[in-house]
XYZ file of C-alpha atoms in Angstrom:
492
model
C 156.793 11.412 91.267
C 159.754 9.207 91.068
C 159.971 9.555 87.599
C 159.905 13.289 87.750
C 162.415 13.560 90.690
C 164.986 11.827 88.417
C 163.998 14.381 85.350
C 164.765 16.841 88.189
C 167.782 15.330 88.946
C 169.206 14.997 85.436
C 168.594 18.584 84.647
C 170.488 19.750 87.461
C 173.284 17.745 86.959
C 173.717 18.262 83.531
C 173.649 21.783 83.818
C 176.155 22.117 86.247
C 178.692 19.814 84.768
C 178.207 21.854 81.327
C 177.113 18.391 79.471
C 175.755 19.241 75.703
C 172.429 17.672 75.546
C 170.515 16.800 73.061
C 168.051 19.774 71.978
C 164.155 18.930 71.855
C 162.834 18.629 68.708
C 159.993 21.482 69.692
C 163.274 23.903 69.921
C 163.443 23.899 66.018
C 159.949 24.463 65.527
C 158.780 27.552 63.741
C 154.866 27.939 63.913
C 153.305 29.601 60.971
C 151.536 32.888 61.811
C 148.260 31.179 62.007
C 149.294 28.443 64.282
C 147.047 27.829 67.484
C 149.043 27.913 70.813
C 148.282 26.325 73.934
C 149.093 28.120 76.764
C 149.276 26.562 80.396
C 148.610 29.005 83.674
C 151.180 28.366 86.353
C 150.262 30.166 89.192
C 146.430 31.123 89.205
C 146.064 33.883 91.962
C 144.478 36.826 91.295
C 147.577 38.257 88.508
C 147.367 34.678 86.715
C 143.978 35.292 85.990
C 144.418 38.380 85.051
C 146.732 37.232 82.374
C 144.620 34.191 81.351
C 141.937 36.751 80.416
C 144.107 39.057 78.199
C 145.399 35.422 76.887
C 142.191 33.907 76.196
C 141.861 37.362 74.189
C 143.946 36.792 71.200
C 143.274 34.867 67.967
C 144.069 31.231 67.931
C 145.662 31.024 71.669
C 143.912 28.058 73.586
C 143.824 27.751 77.598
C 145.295 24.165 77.638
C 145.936 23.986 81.221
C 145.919 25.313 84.830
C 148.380 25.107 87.773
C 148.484 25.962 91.138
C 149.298 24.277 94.276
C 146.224 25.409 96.018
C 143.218 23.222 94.419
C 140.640 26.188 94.987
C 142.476 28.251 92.543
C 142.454 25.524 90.044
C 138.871 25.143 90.806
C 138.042 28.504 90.509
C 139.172 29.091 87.154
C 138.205 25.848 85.935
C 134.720 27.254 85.929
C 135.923 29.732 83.430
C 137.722 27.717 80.974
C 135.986 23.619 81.342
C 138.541 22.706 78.297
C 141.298 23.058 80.709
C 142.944 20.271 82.300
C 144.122 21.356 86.045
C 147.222 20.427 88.363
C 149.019 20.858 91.219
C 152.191 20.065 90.363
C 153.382 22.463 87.443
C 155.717 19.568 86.632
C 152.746 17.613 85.188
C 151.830 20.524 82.798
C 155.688 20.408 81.268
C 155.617 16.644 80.477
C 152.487 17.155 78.139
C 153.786 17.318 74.810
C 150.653 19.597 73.690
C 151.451 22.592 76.039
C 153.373 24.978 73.810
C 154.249 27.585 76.229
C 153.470 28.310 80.116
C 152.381 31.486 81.887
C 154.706 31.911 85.252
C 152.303 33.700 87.884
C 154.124 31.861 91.047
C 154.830 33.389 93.996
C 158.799 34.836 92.854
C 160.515 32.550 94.524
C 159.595 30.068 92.013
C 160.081 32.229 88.933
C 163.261 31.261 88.310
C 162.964 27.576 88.518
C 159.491 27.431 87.097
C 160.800 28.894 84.101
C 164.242 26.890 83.566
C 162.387 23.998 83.969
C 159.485 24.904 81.254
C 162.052 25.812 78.817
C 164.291 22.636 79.303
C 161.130 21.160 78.449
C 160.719 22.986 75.299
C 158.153 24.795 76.307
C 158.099 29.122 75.845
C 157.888 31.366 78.414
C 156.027 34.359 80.028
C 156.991 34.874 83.485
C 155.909 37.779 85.627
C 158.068 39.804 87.387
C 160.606 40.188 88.976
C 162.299 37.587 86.916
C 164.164 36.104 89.948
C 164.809 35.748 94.123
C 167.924 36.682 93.101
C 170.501 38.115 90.727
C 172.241 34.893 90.096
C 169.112 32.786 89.839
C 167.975 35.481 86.987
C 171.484 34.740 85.000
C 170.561 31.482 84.790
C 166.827 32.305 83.181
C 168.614 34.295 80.428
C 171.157 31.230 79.964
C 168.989 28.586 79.657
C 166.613 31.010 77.478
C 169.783 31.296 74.903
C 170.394 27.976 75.306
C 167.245 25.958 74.617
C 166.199 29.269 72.024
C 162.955 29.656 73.690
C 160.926 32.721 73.382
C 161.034 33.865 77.364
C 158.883 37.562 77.992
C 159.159 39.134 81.375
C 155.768 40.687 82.686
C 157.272 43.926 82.623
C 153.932 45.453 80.164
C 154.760 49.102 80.066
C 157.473 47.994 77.781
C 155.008 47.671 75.320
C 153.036 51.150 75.597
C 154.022 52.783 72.403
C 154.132 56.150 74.591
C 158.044 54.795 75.987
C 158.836 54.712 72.358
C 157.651 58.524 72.354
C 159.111 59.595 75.202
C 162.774 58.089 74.033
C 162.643 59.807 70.489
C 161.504 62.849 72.492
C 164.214 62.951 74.513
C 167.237 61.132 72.434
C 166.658 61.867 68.855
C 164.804 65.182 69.292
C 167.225 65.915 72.565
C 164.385 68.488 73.301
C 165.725 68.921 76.957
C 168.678 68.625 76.420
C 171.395 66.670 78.771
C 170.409 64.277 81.629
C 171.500 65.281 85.260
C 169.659 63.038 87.453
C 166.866 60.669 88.005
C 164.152 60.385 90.862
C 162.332 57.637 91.034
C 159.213 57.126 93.700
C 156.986 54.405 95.123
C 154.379 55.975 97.349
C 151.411 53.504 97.828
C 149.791 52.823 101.489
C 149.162 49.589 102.188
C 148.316 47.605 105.901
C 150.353 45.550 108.273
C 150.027 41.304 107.560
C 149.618 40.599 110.921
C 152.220 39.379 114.140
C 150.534 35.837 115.168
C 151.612 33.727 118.233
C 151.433 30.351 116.828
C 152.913 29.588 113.665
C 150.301 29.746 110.646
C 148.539 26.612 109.012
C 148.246 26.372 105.208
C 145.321 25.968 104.261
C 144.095 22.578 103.618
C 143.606 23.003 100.335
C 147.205 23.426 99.492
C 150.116 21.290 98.800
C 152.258 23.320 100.828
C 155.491 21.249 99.610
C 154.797 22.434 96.378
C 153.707 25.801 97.331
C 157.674 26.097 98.782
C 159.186 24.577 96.265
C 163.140 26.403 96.039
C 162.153 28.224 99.658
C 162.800 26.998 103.073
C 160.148 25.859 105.283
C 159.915 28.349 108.316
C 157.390 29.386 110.171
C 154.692 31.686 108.826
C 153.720 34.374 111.800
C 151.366 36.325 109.330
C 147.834 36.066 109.009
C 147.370 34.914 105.153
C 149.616 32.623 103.512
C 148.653 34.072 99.746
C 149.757 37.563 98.627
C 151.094 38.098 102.093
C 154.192 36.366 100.673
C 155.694 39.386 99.163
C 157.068 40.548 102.581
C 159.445 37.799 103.699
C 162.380 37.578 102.254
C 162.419 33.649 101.801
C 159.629 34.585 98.751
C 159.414 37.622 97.843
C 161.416 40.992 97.079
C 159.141 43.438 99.180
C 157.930 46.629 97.311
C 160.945 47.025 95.449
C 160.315 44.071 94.044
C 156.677 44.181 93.098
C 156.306 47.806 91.915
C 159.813 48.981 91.729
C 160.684 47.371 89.180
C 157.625 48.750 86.926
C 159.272 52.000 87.445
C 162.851 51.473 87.266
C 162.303 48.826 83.890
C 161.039 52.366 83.036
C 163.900 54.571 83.846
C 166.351 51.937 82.082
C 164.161 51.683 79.034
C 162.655 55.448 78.235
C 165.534 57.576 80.422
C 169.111 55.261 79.619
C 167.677 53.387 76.904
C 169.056 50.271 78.075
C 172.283 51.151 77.862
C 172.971 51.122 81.161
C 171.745 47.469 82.247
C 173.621 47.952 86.185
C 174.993 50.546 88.451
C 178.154 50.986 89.390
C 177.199 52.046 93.050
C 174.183 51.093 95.737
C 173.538 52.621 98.382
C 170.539 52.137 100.440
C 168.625 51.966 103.645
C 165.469 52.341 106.224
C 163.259 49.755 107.915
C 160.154 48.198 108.457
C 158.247 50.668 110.971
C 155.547 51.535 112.871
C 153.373 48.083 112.047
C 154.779 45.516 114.452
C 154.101 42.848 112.463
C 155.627 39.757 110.960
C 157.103 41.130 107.842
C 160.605 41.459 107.044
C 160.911 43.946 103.956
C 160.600 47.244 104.800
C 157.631 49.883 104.376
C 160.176 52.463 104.447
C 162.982 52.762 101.798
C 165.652 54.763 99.942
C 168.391 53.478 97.557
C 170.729 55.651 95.755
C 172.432 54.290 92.570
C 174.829 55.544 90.462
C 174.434 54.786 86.633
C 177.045 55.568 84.415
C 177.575 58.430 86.142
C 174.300 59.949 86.832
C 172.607 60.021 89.964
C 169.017 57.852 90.811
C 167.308 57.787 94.114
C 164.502 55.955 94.440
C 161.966 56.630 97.383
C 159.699 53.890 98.628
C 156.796 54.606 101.074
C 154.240 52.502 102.152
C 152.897 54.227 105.233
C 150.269 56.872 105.436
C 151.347 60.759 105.931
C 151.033 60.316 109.451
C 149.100 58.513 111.902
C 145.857 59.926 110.951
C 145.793 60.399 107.223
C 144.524 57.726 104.607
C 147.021 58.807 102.079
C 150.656 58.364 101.313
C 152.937 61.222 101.934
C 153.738 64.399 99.419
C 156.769 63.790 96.568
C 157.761 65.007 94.104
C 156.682 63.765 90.600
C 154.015 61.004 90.658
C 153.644 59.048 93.649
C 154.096 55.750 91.434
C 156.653 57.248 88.641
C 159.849 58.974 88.097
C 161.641 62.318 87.200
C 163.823 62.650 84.917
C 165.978 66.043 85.334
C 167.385 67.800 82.494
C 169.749 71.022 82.270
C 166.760 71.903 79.969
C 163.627 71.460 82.145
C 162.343 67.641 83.319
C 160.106 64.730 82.628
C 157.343 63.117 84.872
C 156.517 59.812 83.662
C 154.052 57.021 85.286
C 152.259 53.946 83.825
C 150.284 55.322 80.901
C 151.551 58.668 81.447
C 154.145 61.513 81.226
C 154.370 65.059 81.166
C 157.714 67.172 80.106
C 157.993 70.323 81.366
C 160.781 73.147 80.343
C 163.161 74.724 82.937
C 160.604 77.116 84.272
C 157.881 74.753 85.038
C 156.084 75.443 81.629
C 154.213 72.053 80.351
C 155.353 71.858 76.761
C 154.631 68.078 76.185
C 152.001 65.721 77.036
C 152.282 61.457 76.172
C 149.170 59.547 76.460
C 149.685 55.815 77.040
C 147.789 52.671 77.580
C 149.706 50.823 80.437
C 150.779 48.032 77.826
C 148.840 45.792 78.809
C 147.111 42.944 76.209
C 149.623 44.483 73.642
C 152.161 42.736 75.728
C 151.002 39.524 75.921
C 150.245 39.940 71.993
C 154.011 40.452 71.716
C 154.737 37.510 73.129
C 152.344 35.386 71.433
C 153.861 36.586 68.116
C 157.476 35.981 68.898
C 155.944 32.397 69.677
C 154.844 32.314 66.370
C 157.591 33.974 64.560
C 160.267 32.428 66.605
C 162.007 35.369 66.624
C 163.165 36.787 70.128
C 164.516 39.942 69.095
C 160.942 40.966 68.407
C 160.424 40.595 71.851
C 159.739 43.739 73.955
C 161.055 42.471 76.993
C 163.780 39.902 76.676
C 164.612 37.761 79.748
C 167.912 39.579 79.358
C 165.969 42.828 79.801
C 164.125 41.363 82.383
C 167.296 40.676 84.275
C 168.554 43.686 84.597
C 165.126 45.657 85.407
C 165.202 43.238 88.311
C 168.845 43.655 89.236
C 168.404 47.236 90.020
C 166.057 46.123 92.569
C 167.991 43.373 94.271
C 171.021 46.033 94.409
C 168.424 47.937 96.737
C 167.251 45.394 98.568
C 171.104 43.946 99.418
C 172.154 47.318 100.556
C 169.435 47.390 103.079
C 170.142 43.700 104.210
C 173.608 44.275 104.283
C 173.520 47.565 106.264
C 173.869 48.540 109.630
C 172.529 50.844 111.751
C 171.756 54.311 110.396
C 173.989 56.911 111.982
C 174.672 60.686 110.788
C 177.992 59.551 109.287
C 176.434 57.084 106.425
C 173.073 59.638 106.375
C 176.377 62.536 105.454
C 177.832 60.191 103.113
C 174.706 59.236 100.689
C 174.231 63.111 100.877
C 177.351 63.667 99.326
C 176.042 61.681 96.570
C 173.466 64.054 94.938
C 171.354 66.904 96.117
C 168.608 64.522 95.421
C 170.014 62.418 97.958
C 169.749 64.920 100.288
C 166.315 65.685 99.025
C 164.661 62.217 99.714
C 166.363 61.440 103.133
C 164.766 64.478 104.592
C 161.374 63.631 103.033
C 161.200 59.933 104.466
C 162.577 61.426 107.986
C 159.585 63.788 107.923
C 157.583 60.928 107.562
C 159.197 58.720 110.583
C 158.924 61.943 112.568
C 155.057 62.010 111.546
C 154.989 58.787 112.823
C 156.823 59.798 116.011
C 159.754 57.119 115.088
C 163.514 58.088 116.627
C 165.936 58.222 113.711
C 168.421 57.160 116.368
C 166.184 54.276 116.495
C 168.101 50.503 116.012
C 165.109 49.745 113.712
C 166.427 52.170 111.099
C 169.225 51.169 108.832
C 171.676 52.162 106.141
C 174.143 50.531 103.952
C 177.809 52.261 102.842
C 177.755 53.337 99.543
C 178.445 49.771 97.795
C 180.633 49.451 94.834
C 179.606 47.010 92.017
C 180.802 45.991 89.340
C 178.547 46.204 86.467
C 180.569 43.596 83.749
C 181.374 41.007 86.292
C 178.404 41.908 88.097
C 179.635 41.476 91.361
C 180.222 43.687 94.124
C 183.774 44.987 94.976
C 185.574 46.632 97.711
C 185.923 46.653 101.303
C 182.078 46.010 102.170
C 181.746 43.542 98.923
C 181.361 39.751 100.423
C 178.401 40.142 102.697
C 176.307 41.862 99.890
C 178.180 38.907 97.162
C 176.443 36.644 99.705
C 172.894 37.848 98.769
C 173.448 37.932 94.851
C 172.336 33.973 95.580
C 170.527 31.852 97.936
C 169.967 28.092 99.586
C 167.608 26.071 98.352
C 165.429 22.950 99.702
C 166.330 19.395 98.378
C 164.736 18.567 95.149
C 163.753 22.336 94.127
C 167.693 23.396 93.498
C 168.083 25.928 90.908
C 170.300 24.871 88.431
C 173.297 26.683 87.218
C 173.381 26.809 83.308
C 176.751 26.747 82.094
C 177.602 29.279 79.592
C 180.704 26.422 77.964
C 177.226 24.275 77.575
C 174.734 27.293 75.818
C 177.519 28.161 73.402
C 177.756 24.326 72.186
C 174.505 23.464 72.278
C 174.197 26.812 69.603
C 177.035 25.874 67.811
C-alpha cells in the first residue's frame, strides 16, 4: 500500500502542476488485428458481469482479471472464469503489466478516477456510464484520454445500433420531415423506496468499505442495501437522470442534433423526491428544460406509479423510456432498439428496427484497441462527456433551486408549449398522489444560463450551480486535474 499511495501521490501532483512525463512505452503500442487482449473487470455487480459475458464473447479477448471491493463478487465470478486472478483493490490490477485494458463497472463515483488512473497506467478503457460525479471530473477523463492516447469507450451502447445511423440520414440527408421544432424526452419507469433506517447501516463484512468509497465521503448510510441502492445519494450516484437519462439524451444529441450541439445554453429544472419517505436524496419526480441551440428539450422523469393504486408508471407521450422529436413536417418516436416517424397527421410512414447495441459495442471497442485508432470509436470519452453533461445540468438546477412557486412554474412555461405540457402532466401525478404543489418538498430552479464554450454557468444565479460542476474528495482518492499546457506537450 505504501508503495501505491506514493504512485497516487505522484500522479496527482504531476497533473496539477502540468509536469510533462514520460509516456509509457504501452502508449505507442499498436496491436495487430489478431492480437489477444486481456481485459480486467473493475466493478463486478450485476452490469460488470453483464459486460464480462459480451467480453468473454469476442475472438481473442481473455478475462485476465476481476475487481471489486466486495470479495463475494469476486468470488462469484471467479466460478465463471478460474483463469482470472481477483482483487480488491483495482490498484493491484493497473500495476500488472499483462492487463491491456480495464472494464469500469464502479459505482459512478469512482468512474472518473478509476479511469484516469487505468489510463496513466497505460492501460485502455471502457467505462460505463455516466462518465463522471461531475462535469469537471468528466473534463479531466477526456484530458488524460488525449493525453496518454488511450482508447477510452463510454457504455453508452445504443451508439452502436446501426438503426441511429438510419434515423440521422432519415432525418438530415433525406430531411424527410423537414425542420426541427422541439424535443421531448421521457423517463417513466416505477421503481420502490430504499428504505428510512434508524441506525446508520453496516457494510457488509465482506467489503472493504474504504475502498468501496474511494473519492466519496464517508456518511452515514440510512438505506437498507448498500449495493445498487447507491444510485440515490448524491455522494455516489446521479439519480435517474443519471442512470437512464443519459441513454436517452446520448440519443437525442447523437440521432436528433447530431452532436453538434455537445451543451445547452439554458437549464432549467425542478421537483422532488415524494411520497416514499425514505432515505434517498435524488428525486423520483423530475423535469428539466434545456435550451439547445435554440430549440427547446424537456425531459420528464417519473418514477412513481399512476397513483397510489396502480402498478404502472403514468401516461406520456411518446415511449415511456424514449424521446420525440417534433418536426414542422410530422415527428419521430425513438427508444432503445426502436423508432417510429410519423407525418403531420399522425400517419406512420417509417419504421427502424434496432438491436439495442449491445455486444456490437463492446466489439467497437475491442477493435479500436486493436487498431489504435480512437476516431473509430463510437462513443469517445469526449462524447461521453457531454451525454453526461446534459444530465448534471438537470440535476444542478434541481440542487440549486428553491422552492417551487407559480412565478418560476410561469417562467419555464414561457419557455415552450412543451414546457407547459410536462409540468401539468407531473402535477397530475403529485395530485394522484394527493401531494400539495404548495408543498416545501417541491422545488424549481430559475431558468439557468450556461455557457456552452467555457462551460460554465453565467448570470445572476451562476455561482451556486458553478459550485456543483465539481466536488470534495476524501484524502488519498483526489481526482486529479489534467492540465491541458501538459496533454498538448506530452503530444507534441
Amino acid at each position: 500500500m505504501p508503495r501505491l499511495a506514493t504512485r497516487r501521490s505522484f500522479i496527482q501532483g504531476s497533473l496539477a502542476a502540468g509536469a510533462a512525463l514520460a509516456l509509457p512505452t504501452s502508449i505507442l503500442r499498436a496491436a495487430a488485428a489478431n492480437d489477444e487482449v486481456n481485459i480486467g473487470l473493475i466493478g463486478c455487480g450485476g452490469r460488470g458481469s453483464e459486460l464480462l459475458k459480451m467480453f468473454h464473447k469476442i475472438e481473442g479477448v481473455n478475462i485476465a482479471a476481476l475487481c471489486d471491493p466486495d470479495q463475494e463478487r469476486t468470488g462469484a465470478l471467479k466460478k465463471e472464469y478460474g483463469q482470472a486472478t481477483t482483487h480488491t483493490d483495482l490498484r493491484e490490477v493497473l500495476d500488472d503489466k499483462s492487463i491491456d485494458a480495464v472494464i469500469i463497472a464502479t459505482c459512478n463515483h469512482w468512474h472518473a478516477l478509476a479511469a484516469i488512473w487505468a489510463m496513466d497506467a497505460g492501460k485502455d478503457v471502457y467505462v460505463e456510464k455516466p462518465l463522471a460525479s461531475t462535469h469537471w471530473e468528466g473534463q479531466q477523463v477526456v484530458a488524460a484520454a488525449d493525453r496518454y492516447r488511450r482508447i477510452c469507450q463510454v457504455g453508452t451502447q445504443q451508439r452502436s445500433d446501426p438503426m441511429q445511423a438510419e434515423i440521422r440520414e432519415f432525418l438530415h440527408e433525406k430531411k424527410a420531415l423537414g425542420e426541427l421544432q422541439s424535443v421531448r424526452a421521457n423517463r417513466y419507469g416505477v421503481r420502490e423506496p430504499i428504505g428510512n433506517r434508524k441506525s446508520p447501516l453496516e457494510p457488509p463484512t465482506s467489503v472493504d468499505y474504504n475502498l468501496w468509497l474511494g473519492p466519496a465521503q464517508d456518511e452515514p448510510l440510512y438505506r437498507n442495501k448498500l449495493h445498487y441502492d447507491w444510485h440515490w445519494s448524491w455522494n455516489t450516484g446521479s439519480g435517474e437522470m443519471g442512470n437512464w437519462g443519459v441513454h436517452i439524451l446520448d440519443d437525442v444529441r447523437n440521432t436528433v442534433f447530431q452532436d453538434k450541439v455537445k451543451m445547452p445554453s439554458k437549464v432549467a429544472g425542478g421537483g422532488r423526491r415524494v411520497v416514499w419517505n425514505d432515505a434517498g436524496e435524488t428525486p423520483n419526480l423530475h423535469f428539466a428544460y434545456f435550451d439547445a441551440g435554440g430549440v427547446p428539450v424537456v425531459l420528464g422523469l417519473c418514477n412513481l406509479t399512476a397513483s397510489p393504486e396502480s402498478k404502472r408508471s403514468p401516461e406520456c407521450p411518446g415511449p415511456g423510456s424514449g424521446y420525440i422529436a417534433y418536426y414542422e413536417g410530422g415527428r419521430l418516436e425513438g427508444q432503445r432498439g426502436k423508432a417510429v416517424a410519423f407525418d403531420k397527421d399522425g400517419k406512420e410512414i417509417k419504421q427502424f428496427n434496432g438491436t439495442g447495441g449491445n455486444d456490437v459495442h463492446q466489439a467497437n471497442f475491442i477493435d479500436a484497441v486493436r487498431s489504435r485508432d480512437v476516431a473509430s470509436l463510437n462513443t469517445t470519452a469526449e462524447v461521453g462527456l457531454y451525454s453526461t453533461g446534459w444530465c448534471h445540468l438537470a440535476n444542478i438546477a434541481f440542487r440549486a433551486g428553491e422552492k417551487l412557486s407559480h412565478e418560476r412554474v410561469e417562467e419555464i412555461n414561457r419557455q415552450s408549449p412543451r414546457c407547459e405540457e410536462l409540468v401539468n402532466e407531473l402535477a397530475a401525478v403529485l395530485d394522484a398522489h394527493q401531494v400539495d404543489h404548495g408543498s416545501p418538498q417541491l422545488r424549481m430552479s430559475e431558468v439557468l444560463l450556461f455557457d456552452p464554450e467555457a462551460e460554465k454557468f453565467i448570470g445572476d444565479d451562476a455561482d451556486a450551480a458553478n459550485k456543483l460542476l465539481t466536488r470534495e474528495y476524501r484524502e488519498g482518492f483526489v481526482v486529479p486535474e489534467v492540465s491541458k499546457a501538459a496533454t498538448q506537450q506530452a503530444r507534441a
